[in-house]
Amino acid sequence: MSPFSPSFSAEFDDINQEIVLSGRIRPSSPDEMAGVLDLIRRSLNSSGNVIYLNIKRVTHLNMTAFRCLEQVLTEACETKTQRNIIVVASSVIAWSAPLFQTLASIQPNLSVEIYDSAFYPGQTFVEDESFIPILRTQTKMTWRHEREILPRHGMRNGLSIADICCGIGDFATLIKRQFEPARLVALDHSKRSLDYARRVAAEFGLTSIEYTYGDAAQMLLADNQFDFVTCRHSLQIFDRPDILLRELFRICKPGGRVYITNEKNSHCLGEPHSESIRWTYEQVAKLFSHFDMDVEMGPKSRRLLNDAGFDDIKVESFMVTNLDGDPRDFADVIEAWEDVYAGQMAVRRGDPPDFIRRFRQGFKDHVLAALHPKGYAGWPIWAASGRKPY
């Protein structure tokens, strides 16, 4: 890390060919940018034909700073026309992409990538408000298990807690009621989900939950500040779960724990019609893989946490079933999965009608298993946690 002022820093990662800027870059004169510009020039000169300028953690950038960056980028583009410079921005910082896209419209070998739009490939499938009741039903079904599991993973009253990728905020409200945290931050990159979460929390009088808009892979949260960090059913929809785990590790206090849940969809089961059900959920796993998501991640949790640097890793699994409360709840969830997986994702992949008909039948058979008076339907989930070493 190369500090240039108390408020911003810059570094060059030669392995990834990436210049990383972060913090508040608000110089009063171009002279204050001299060190940053020198680092950028040297990095550009030593790089190959593709280099990234990562501005995902630049929270403020005044026009003095932008003009300085504009000048050095323009020089680089015009000096070496075969070089491709990619500015990596985030929609969390609303001004960043449009500002650099204007420059990219002038320089053909400069482009802008919106990091989180590519990093959350599954988000568009579940952001429709019609899916919200199903998300709440899923949480209701899993909470029956998780409220017993969480204390075994270190959850207790009075902790400072972060719920990352909080979605519609239902899990955060349950945590608030059950464990009375000293502080609870709930972060998500979907404004629509957060708006819903804030409305529900206000209706329940839970005004102390800090619902925060942010990119889970580049959080604007300080290091080492939470005793317990949760991230449920989310690693599996990231194409780079290792990056998200590094962020969860970073914001967790030494000695604190990170708790994750993930699925193994190919192990969803039901009886009767077990073969049809098994085939469909094997296809679900392949479908998600096509969109760079891994809904087979559950049993991989121990390895993922270990690779991220955690110790004292705990792993357990549980089966959500049609016997956990009202079987109709389970059936409603399966029908929603059918709508999203067969009705949207398979169509987008370009699957033929005969495949989609057979694909849908497995979901219908799973619904039958859930509602049959002698039937059984299950959805397996892995819960795991790791401690951040002291």
XYZ file of C-alpha atoms in Angstrom, residues 138-139 141-150 153 155 162-166 170-171 175 228-238 241 244-245 248 257-265 294-302 304-305 314-320 379-386:
72
model
C -37.756 -19.659 2.792
C -36.333 -17.740 5.755
C -38.557 -22.456 7.053
C -34.793 -22.277 7.611
C -35.074 -20.170 10.796
C -36.651 -23.095 12.643
C -33.274 -24.798 12.270
C -30.893 -21.856 12.329
C -32.027 -20.350 15.609
C -30.833 -23.582 17.232
C -27.683 -23.805 15.098
C -26.419 -20.217 15.452
C -21.398 -21.233 15.941
C -23.928 -16.301 18.230
C -23.064 -7.673 10.214
C -25.512 -9.462 7.908
C -23.920 -9.237 4.458
C -26.060 -9.768 1.345
C -29.043 -9.258 3.640
C -35.930 -10.744 7.137
C -33.000 -12.635 8.674
C -31.485 -11.829 14.635
C -20.123 -12.044 14.132
C -20.641 -11.787 10.368
C -23.372 -13.686 8.524
C -23.716 -14.302 4.789
C -26.510 -16.689 3.906
C -27.295 -18.341 0.551
C -25.093 -15.780 -1.193
C -21.635 -17.200 -1.824
C -23.297 -19.669 -4.172
C -24.562 -16.928 -6.497
C -21.162 -15.190 -6.795
C -16.855 -16.497 -3.723
C -16.434 -12.148 -0.930
C -14.939 -14.371 1.769
C -16.061 -11.064 5.305
C -16.670 -15.633 13.518
C -18.089 -15.636 9.989
C -21.194 -17.774 9.441
C -22.303 -18.887 5.955
C -25.069 -21.080 4.575
C -25.156 -22.689 1.134
C -27.050 -25.443 -0.613
C -26.513 -28.603 -2.642
C -29.484 -28.478 -4.962
C -22.635 -22.865 -7.775
C -25.674 -24.193 -5.919
C -23.646 -27.305 -5.049
C -21.459 -25.242 -2.713
C -22.756 -26.459 0.660
C -20.311 -29.348 1.264
C -17.441 -27.171 -0.005
C -17.880 -24.754 2.899
C -15.061 -26.178 5.016
C -13.648 -22.373 1.287
C -13.364 -21.109 4.863
C -17.526 -25.771 12.229
C -19.782 -27.387 9.625
C -23.210 -28.962 9.934
C -26.095 -29.653 7.592
C -29.846 -29.753 7.983
C -32.787 -30.744 5.828
C -35.714 -28.362 5.434
C -34.146 -29.260 0.688
C -30.599 -29.675 2.124
C -28.584 -26.757 3.518
C -25.073 -26.568 4.957
C -24.291 -24.128 7.765
C -20.635 -23.399 8.441
C -18.537 -20.887 10.342
C -14.903 -20.061 10.878
